[in-house]
CSV table of C-alpha atoms in Angstrom, one decimal:
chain,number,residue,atom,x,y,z
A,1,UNK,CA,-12.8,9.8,-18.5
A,2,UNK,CA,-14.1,13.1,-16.6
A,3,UNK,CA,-14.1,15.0,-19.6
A,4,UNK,CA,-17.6,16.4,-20.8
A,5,UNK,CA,-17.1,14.6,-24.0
A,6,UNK,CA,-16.5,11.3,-22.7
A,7,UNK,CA,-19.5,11.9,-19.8
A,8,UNK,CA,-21.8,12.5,-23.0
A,9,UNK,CA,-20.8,10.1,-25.5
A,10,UNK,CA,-20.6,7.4,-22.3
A,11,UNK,CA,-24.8,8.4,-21.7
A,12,UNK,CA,-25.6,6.9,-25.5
A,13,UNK,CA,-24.7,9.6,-27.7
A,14,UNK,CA,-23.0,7.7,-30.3
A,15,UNK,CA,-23.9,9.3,-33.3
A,16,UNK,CA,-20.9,11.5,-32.0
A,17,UNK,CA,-17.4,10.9,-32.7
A,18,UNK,CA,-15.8,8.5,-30.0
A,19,UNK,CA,-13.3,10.0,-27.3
A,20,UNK,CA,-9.8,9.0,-27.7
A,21,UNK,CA,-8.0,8.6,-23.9
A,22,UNK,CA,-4.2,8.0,-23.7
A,23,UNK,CA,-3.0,5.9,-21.0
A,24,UNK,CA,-0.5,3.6,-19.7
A,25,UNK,CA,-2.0,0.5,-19.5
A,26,UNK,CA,-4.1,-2.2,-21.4
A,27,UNK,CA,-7.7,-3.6,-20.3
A,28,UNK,CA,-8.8,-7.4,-20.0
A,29,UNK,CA,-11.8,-8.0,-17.6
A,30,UNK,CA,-15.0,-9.3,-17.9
A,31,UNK,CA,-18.1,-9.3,-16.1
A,32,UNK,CA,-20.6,-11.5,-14.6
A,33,UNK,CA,-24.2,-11.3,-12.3
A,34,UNK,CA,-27.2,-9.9,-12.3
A,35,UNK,CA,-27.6,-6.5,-10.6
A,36,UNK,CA,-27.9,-3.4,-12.5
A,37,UNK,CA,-25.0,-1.4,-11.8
A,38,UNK,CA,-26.9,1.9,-10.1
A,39,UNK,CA,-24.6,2.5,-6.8
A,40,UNK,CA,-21.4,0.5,-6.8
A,41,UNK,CA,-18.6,0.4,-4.4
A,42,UNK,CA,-15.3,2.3,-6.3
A,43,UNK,CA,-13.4,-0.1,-4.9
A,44,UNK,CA,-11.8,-2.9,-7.1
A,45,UNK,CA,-9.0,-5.8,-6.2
A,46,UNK,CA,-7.7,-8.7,-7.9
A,47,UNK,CA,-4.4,-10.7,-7.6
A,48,UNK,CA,-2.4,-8.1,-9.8
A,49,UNK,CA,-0.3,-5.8,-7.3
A,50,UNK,CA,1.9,-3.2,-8.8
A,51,UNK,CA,5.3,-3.6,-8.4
A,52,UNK,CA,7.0,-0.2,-7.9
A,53,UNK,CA,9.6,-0.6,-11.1
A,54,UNK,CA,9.6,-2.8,-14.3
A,55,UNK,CA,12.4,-3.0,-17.4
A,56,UNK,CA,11.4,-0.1,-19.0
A,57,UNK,CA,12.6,1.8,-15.3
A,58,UNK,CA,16.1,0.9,-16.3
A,59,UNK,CA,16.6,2.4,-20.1
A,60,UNK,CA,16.2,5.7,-21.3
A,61,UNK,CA,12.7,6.2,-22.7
A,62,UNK,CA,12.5,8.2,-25.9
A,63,UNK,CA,9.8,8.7,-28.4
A,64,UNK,CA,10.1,8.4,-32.5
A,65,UNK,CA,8.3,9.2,-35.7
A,66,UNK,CA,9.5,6.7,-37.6
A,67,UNK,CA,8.9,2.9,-37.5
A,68,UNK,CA,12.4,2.0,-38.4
A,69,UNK,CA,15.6,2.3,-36.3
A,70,UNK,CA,18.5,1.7,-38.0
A,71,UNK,CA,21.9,1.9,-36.2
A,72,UNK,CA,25.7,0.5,-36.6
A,73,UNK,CA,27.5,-2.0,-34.8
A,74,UNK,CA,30.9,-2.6,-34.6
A,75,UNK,CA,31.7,-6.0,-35.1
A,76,UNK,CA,35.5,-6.3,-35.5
A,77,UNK,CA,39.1,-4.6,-34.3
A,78,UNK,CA,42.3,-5.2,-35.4
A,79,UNK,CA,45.6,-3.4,-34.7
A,80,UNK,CA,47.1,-1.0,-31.8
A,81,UNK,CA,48.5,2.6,-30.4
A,82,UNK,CA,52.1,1.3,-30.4
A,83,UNK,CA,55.0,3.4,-29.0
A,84,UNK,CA,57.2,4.0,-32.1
A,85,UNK,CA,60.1,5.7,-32.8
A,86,UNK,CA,60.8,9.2,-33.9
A,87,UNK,CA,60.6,9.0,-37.6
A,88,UNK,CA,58.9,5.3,-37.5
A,89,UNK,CA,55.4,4.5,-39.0
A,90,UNK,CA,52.4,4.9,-37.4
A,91,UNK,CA,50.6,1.3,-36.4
A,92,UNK,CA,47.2,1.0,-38.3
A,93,UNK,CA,43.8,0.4,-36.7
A,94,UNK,CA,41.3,-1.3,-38.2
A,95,UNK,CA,37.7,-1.8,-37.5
A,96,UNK,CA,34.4,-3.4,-39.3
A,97,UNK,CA,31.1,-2.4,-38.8
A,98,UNK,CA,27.8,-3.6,-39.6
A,99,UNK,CA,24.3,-1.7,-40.2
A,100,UNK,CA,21.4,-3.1,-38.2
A,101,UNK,CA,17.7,-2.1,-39.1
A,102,UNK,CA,15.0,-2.8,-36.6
A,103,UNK,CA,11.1,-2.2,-37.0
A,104,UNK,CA,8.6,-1.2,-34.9
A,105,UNK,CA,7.0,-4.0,-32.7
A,106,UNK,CA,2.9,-4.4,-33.1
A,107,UNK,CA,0.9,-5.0,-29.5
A,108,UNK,CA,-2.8,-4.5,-29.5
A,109,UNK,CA,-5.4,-6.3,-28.1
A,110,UNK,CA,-9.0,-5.4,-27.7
A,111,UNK,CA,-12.2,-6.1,-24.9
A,112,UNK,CA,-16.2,-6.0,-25.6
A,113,UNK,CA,-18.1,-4.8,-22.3
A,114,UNK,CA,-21.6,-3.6,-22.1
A,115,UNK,CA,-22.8,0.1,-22.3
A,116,UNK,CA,-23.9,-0.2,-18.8
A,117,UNK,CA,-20.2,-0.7,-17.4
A,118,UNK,CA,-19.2,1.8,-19.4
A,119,UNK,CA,-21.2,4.7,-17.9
A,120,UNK,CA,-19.9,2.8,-14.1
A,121,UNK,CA,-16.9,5.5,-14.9
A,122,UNK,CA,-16.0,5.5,-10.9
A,123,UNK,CA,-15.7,1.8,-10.9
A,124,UNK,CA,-13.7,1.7,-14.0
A,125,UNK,CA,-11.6,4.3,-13.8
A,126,UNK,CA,-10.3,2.7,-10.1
A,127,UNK,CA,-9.8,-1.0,-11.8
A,128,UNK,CA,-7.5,0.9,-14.6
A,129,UNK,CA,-5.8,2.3,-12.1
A,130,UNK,CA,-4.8,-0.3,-9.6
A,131,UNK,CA,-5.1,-3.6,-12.0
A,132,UNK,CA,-4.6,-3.3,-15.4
A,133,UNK,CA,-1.0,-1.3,-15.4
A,134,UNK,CA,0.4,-4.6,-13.9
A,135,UNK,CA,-0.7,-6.9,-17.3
A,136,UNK,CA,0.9,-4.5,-19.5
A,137,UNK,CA,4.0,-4.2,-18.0
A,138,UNK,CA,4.7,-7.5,-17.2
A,139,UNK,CA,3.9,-8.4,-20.6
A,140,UNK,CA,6.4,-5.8,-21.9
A,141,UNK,CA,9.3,-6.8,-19.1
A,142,UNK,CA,8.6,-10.6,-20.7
A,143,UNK,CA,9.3,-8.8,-24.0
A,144,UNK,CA,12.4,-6.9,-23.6
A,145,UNK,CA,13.7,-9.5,-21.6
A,146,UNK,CA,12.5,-12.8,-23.7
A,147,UNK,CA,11.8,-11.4,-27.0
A,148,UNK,CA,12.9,-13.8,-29.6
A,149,UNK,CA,13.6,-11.4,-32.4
A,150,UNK,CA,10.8,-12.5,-34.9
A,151,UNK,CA,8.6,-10.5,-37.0
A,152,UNK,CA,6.3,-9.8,-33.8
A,153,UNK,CA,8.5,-9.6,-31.4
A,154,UNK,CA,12.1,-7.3,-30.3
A,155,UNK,CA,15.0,-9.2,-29.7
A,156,UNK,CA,15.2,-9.2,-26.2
A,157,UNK,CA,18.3,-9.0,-23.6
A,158,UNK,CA,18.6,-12.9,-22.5
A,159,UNK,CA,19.2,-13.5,-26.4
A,160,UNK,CA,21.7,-11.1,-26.9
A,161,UNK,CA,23.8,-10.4,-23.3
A,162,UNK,CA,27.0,-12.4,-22.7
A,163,UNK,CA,26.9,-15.6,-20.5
A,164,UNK,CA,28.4,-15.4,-17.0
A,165,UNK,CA,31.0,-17.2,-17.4
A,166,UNK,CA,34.2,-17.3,-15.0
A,167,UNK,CA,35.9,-19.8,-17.4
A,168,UNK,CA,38.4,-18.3,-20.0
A,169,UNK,CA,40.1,-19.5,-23.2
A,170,UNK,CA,42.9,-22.2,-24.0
A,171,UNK,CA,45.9,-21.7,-26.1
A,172,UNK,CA,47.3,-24.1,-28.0
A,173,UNK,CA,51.2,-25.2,-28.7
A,174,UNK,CA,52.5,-22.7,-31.3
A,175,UNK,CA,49.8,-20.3,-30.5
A,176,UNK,CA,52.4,-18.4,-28.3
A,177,UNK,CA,55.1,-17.3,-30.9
A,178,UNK,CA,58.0,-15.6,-28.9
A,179,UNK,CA,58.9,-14.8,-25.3
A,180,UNK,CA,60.8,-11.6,-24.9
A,181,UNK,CA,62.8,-9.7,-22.2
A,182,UNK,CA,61.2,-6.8,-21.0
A,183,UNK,CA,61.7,-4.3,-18.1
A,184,UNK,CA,65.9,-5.1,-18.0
A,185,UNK,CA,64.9,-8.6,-17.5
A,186,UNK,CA,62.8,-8.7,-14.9
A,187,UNK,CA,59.5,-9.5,-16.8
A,188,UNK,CA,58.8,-11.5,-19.8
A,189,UNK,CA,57.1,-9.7,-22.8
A,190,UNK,CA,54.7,-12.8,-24.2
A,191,UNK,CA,53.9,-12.4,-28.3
A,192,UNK,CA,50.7,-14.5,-29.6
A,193,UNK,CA,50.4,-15.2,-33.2
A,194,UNK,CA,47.0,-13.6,-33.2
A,195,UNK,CA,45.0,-11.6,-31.4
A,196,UNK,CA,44.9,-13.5,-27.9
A,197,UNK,CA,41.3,-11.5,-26.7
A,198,UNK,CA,42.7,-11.4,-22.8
A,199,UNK,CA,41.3,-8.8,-20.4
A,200,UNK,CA,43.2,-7.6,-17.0
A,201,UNK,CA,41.5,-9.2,-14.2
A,202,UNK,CA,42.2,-12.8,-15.9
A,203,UNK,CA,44.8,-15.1,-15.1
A,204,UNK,CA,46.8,-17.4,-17.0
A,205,UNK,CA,48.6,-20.7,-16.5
A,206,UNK,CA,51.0,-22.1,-18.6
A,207,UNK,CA,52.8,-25.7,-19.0
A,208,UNK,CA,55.4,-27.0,-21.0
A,209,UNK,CA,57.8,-24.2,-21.1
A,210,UNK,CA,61.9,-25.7,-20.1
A,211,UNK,CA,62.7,-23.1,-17.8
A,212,UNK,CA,60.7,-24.2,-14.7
A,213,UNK,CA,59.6,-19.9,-13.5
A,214,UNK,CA,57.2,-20.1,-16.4
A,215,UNK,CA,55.6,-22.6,-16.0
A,216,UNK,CA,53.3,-20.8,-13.3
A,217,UNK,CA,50.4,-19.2,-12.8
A,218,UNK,CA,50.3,-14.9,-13.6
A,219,UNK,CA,47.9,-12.1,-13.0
A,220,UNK,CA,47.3,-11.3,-16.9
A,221,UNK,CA,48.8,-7.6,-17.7
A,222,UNK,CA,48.0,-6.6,-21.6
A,223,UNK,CA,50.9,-4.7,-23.2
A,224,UNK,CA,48.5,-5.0,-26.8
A,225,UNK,CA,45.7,-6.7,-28.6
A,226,UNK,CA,48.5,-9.7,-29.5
A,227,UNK,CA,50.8,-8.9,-26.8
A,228,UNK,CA,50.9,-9.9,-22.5
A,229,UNK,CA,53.9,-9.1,-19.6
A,230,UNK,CA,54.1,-11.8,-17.0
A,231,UNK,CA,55.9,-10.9,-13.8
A,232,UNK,CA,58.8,-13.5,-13.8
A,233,UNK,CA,62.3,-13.3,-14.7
A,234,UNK,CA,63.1,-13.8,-18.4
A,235,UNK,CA,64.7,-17.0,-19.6
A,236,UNK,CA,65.5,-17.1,-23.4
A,237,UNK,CA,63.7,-20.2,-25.0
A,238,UNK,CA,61.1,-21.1,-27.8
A,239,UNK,CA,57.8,-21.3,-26.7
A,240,UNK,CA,56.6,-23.2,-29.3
A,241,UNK,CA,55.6,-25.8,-27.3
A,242,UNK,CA,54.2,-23.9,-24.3
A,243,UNK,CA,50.2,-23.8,-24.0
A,244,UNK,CA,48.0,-22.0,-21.6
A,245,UNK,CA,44.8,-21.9,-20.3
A,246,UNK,CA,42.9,-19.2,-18.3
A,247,UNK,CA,40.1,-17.9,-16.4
A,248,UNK,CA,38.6,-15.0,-14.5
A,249,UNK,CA,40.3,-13.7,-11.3
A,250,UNK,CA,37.2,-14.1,-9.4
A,251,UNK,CA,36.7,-18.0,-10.1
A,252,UNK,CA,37.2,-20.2,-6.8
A,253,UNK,CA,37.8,-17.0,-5.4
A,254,UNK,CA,34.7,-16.5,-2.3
A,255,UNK,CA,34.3,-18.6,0.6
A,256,UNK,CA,31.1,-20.3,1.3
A,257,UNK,CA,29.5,-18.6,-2.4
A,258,UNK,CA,25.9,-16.9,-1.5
A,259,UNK,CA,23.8,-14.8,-4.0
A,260,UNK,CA,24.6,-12.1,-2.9
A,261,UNK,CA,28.3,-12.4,-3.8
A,262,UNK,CA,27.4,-13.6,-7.3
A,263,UNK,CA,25.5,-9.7,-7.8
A,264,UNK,CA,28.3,-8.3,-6.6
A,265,UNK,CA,31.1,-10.2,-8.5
A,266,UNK,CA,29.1,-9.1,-11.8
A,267,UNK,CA,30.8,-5.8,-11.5
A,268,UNK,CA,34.4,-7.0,-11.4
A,269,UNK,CA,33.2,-9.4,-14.2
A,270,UNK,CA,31.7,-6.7,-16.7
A,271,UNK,CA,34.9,-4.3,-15.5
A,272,UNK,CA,36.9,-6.6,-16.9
A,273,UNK,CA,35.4,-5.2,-19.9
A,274,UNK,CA,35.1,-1.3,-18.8
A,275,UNK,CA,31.1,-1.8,-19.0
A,276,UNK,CA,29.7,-0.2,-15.9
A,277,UNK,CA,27.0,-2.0,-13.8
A,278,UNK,CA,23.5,-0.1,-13.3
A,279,UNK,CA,20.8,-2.8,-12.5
A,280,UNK,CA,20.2,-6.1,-11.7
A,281,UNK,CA,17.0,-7.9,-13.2
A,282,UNK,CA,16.0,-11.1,-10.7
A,283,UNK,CA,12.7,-12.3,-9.3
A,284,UNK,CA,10.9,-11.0,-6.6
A,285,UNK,CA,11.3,-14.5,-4.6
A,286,UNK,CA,15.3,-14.3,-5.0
A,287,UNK,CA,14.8,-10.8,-3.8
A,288,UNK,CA,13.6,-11.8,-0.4
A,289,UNK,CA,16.0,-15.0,-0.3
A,290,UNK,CA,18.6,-12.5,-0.6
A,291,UNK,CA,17.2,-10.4,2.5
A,292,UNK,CA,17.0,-13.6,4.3
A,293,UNK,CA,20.2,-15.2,4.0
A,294,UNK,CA,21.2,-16.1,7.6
A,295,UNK,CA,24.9,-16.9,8.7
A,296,UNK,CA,25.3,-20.5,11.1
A,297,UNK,CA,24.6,-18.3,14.0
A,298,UNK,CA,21.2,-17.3,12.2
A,299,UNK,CA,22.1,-13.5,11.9
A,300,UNK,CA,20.9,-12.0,8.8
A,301,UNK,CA,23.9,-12.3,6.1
A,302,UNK,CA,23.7,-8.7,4.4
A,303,UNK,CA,27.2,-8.8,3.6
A,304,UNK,CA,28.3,-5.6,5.8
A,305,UNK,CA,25.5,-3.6,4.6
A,306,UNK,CA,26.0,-4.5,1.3
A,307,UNK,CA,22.5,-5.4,0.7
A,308,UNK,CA,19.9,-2.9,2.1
A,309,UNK,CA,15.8,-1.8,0.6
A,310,UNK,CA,15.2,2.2,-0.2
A,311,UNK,CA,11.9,3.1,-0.4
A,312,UNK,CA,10.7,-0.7,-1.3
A,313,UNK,CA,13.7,-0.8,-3.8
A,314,UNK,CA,16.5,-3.7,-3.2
A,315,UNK,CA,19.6,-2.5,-3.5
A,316,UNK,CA,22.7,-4.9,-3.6
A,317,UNK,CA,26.2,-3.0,-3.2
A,318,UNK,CA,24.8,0.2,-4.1
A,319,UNK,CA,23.5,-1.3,-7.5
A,320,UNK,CA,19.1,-1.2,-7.7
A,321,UNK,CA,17.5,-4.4,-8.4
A,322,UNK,CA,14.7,-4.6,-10.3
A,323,UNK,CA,12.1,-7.6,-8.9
A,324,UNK,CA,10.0,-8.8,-11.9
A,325,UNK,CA,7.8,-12.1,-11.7
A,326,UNK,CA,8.9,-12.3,-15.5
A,327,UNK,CA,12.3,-13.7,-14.8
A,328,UNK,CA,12.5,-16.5,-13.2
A,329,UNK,CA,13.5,-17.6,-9.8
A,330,UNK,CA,17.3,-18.9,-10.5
A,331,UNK,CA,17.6,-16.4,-12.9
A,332,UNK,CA,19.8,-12.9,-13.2
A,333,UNK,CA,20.3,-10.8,-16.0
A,334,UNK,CA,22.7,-7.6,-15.0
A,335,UNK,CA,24.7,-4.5,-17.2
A,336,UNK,CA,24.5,-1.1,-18.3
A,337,UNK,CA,21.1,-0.7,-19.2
A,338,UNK,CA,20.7,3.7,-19.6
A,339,UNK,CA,23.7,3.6,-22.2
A,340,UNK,CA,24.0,0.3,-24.0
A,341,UNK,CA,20.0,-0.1,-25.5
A,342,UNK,CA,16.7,2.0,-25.5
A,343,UNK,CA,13.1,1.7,-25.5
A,344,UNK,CA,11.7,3.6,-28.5
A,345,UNK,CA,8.4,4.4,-28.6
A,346,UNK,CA,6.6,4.5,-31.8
A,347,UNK,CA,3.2,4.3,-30.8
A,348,UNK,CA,3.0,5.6,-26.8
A,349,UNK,CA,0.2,2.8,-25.1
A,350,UNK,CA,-3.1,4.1,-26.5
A,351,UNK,CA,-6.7,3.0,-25.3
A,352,UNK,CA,-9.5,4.2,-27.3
A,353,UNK,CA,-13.4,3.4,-26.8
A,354,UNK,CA,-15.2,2.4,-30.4
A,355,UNK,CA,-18.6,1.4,-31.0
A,356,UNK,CA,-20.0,-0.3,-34.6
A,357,UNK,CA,-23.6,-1.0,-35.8
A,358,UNK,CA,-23.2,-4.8,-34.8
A,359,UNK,CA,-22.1,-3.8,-30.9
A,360,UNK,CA,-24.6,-0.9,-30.8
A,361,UNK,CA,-27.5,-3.5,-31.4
A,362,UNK,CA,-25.7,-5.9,-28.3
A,363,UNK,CA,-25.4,-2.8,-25.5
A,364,UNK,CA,-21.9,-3.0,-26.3
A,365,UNK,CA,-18.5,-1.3,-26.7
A,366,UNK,CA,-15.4,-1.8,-27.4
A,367,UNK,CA,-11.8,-0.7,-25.9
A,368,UNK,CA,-9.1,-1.3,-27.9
A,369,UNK,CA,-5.0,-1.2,-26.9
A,370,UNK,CA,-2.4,-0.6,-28.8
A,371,UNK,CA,1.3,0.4,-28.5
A,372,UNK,CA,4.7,-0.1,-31.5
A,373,UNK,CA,7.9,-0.3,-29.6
A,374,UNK,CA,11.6,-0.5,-30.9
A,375,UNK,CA,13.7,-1.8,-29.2
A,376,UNK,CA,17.3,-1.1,-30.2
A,377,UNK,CA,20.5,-3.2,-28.5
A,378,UNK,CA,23.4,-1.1,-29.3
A,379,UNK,CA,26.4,-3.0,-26.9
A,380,UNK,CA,25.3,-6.7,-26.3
A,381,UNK,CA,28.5,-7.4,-24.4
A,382,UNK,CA,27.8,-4.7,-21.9
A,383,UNK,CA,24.9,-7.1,-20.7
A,384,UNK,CA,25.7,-10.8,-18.3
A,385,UNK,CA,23.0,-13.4,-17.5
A,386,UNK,CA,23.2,-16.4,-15.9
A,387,UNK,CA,21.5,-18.8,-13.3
A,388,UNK,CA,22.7,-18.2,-9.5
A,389,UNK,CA,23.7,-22.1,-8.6
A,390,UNK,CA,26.0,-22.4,-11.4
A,391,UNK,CA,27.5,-18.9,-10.9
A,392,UNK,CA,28.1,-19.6,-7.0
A,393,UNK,CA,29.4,-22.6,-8.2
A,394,UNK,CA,32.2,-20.5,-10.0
A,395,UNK,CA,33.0,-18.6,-7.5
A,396,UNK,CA,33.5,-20.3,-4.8
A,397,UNK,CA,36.8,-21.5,-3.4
């Protein structure tokens, strides 16, 4: 807006082609009273503040020429390495896969102002700065977050991440097809009829097996996809009649449940899975009740220095939070946002100033916004969300 071009075309040469300035941010004001603008005070405040991170600080940022993304996900395994024998056949490994296009998103939005504020270039200049960069980014955090997955809109995390969830599966008589010895005897080698979809850090309970040791609670140990060892001794019966139930290892597992814990549980509960934690999503008002937790002898609860701020940044066991008023308060959404999705940017957030016949003969201009985003979700189950009452309630004992 310094530029000698812009400086001439903003003094009423219009006959000349309009500037073109790239920014970050949209523009929504309007003005009232009635004072010329001659000297004018450069400095400009509204509600907006600027938080120091949003989303789009979380994924990897990467621009594209092309308004369609098309990429593979894999929807289905079957089958397992197995430990064979010398001249024995190799297990197979199956997998299905499906292709998954995504288009560019549209966002554009224009504003009318008079000729007059234009040329106020100090003024303007300072409100794009310190205003406007906070109405386009929250609107984009409500996008990547809330997207819906329509025609104008991405499909955003909350509709695709994995539920926090501390409850597991139940298994049916006959679902359990043979009980095994294993290890000379001293463990039981557990067969399912199908795939049984367990994960270490689960446990399991069983009932209605004869011999009374198995009928216990175990730490699950997978041996294969179909396949579990339980630490007991084994008793040779049918287990045809047993069923099962379990849930995560973390589930009535805390003492007196606080937020905190339930941010710092979600890496145990995504590492069930291998998926890494590298952000947190919450609202800035569950940021600060986190800071000022209090134990019954009012001492701030920060869970040994678990929960500390760097640089304005809240950071809960080492993991950075990101404080967005887009999520709301009872709200968290957590996982491992710079490898499993990225922000694609078709169309990088371009303003331009335009002027027609019609707005000439008004003293008028016109700014208009635009940016195409893609917004590509390559691992939905390395995302969790989840409300914090419900998950506190899981946790604790």
């Amino acid at each position: 807006m310094k530029s000698d071009e812009y400086k001439d075309w903003a003094k009423g040469n219009y006959m000349k082609t309009p500037p073109e300035v790239t920014v970050k941010y949209a523009i929504d004001t309007d003005r009232t009273g009635t004072a010329l603008i001659t000297s004018h005070s450069t400095y400009v405040q509204t509600e907006n503040g600027l938080p120091s991170l949003h989303v789009r600080d979380l994924f990897t940022v990467i621009p594209t020429d092309l308004p369609v993304h098309v990429f593979d996900k894999i929807t289905e395994w079957s089958g397992d390495v197995a430990w064979v024998g010398e001249n024995d056949e190799a297990t197979a490994i199956n997998f299905k896969s499906e292709e998954v296009p995504i288009s560019a998103v549209h966002v554009r939005g224009y504003i009318t102002m008079s000729k007059t504020a234009m040329r106020s270039i100090v003024w303007m200049e300072n409100f794009i700065n310190k205003n406007l960069p906070v109405k386009l980014l929250n609107s984009e955090d409500f996008q990547l977050i809330f997207g819906d997955g329509s025609s104008k809109q991405v499909s955003g995390l909350m509709k695709n991440a994995q539920t926090y969830d501390l409850s597991g599966k139940s298994f049916a008589a006959a679902t359990i097809s043979a009980v095994a010895t294993y290890n000379s005897g001293t463990q039981a080698l557990l067969t399912f009829a199908a795939a049984h979809g367990l994960k270490n850090g689960y446990k399991i309970t069983i009932a209605g097996a004869t011999a009374a040791g198995y009928n216990a609670t175990f730490d699950v140990n997978v041996a294969s996809s179909t396949q579990i060892l339980l630490d007991v001794t084994y008793v040779a019966e049918s287990p045809a009649a047993w069923t099962a139930t379990t849930k995560h290892g973390l589930k009535n597992s805390v003492d007196n449940a606080t937020e905190i814990d339930v941010l710092l549980s979600i890496r145990g509960f995504l590492a069930s899975s291998e998926y890494p934690v590298t952000g947190h999503i919450i609202n800035p008002a569950m940021g600060a009740k986190i800071e000022l937790l209090k134990n019954t002898t009012t001492d701030y609860l920060q869970n040994g220095g678990k929960v500390e701020r760097k640089n304005g940044v809240l950071y809960v066991g080492g993991i950075r939070c990101i404080e967005i008023n887009s999520m709301p308060f009872n709200s968290f959404l957590s996982g491992s946002f710079n490898s499993a999705a990225e922000l694609m940017q078709f169309t990088e957030l371009t303003l331009s100033f335009q002027i027609d016949a019609e707005l000439a003969r008004k003293n008028k201009v016109q700014a208009l916004i635009a940016e195409e985003i893609l917004f590509p979700i390559y691992n939905p189950f390395m995302f969790v969300s989840g409300n914090f009452t419900t998950a506190k309630a899981a946790l604790e004992t």
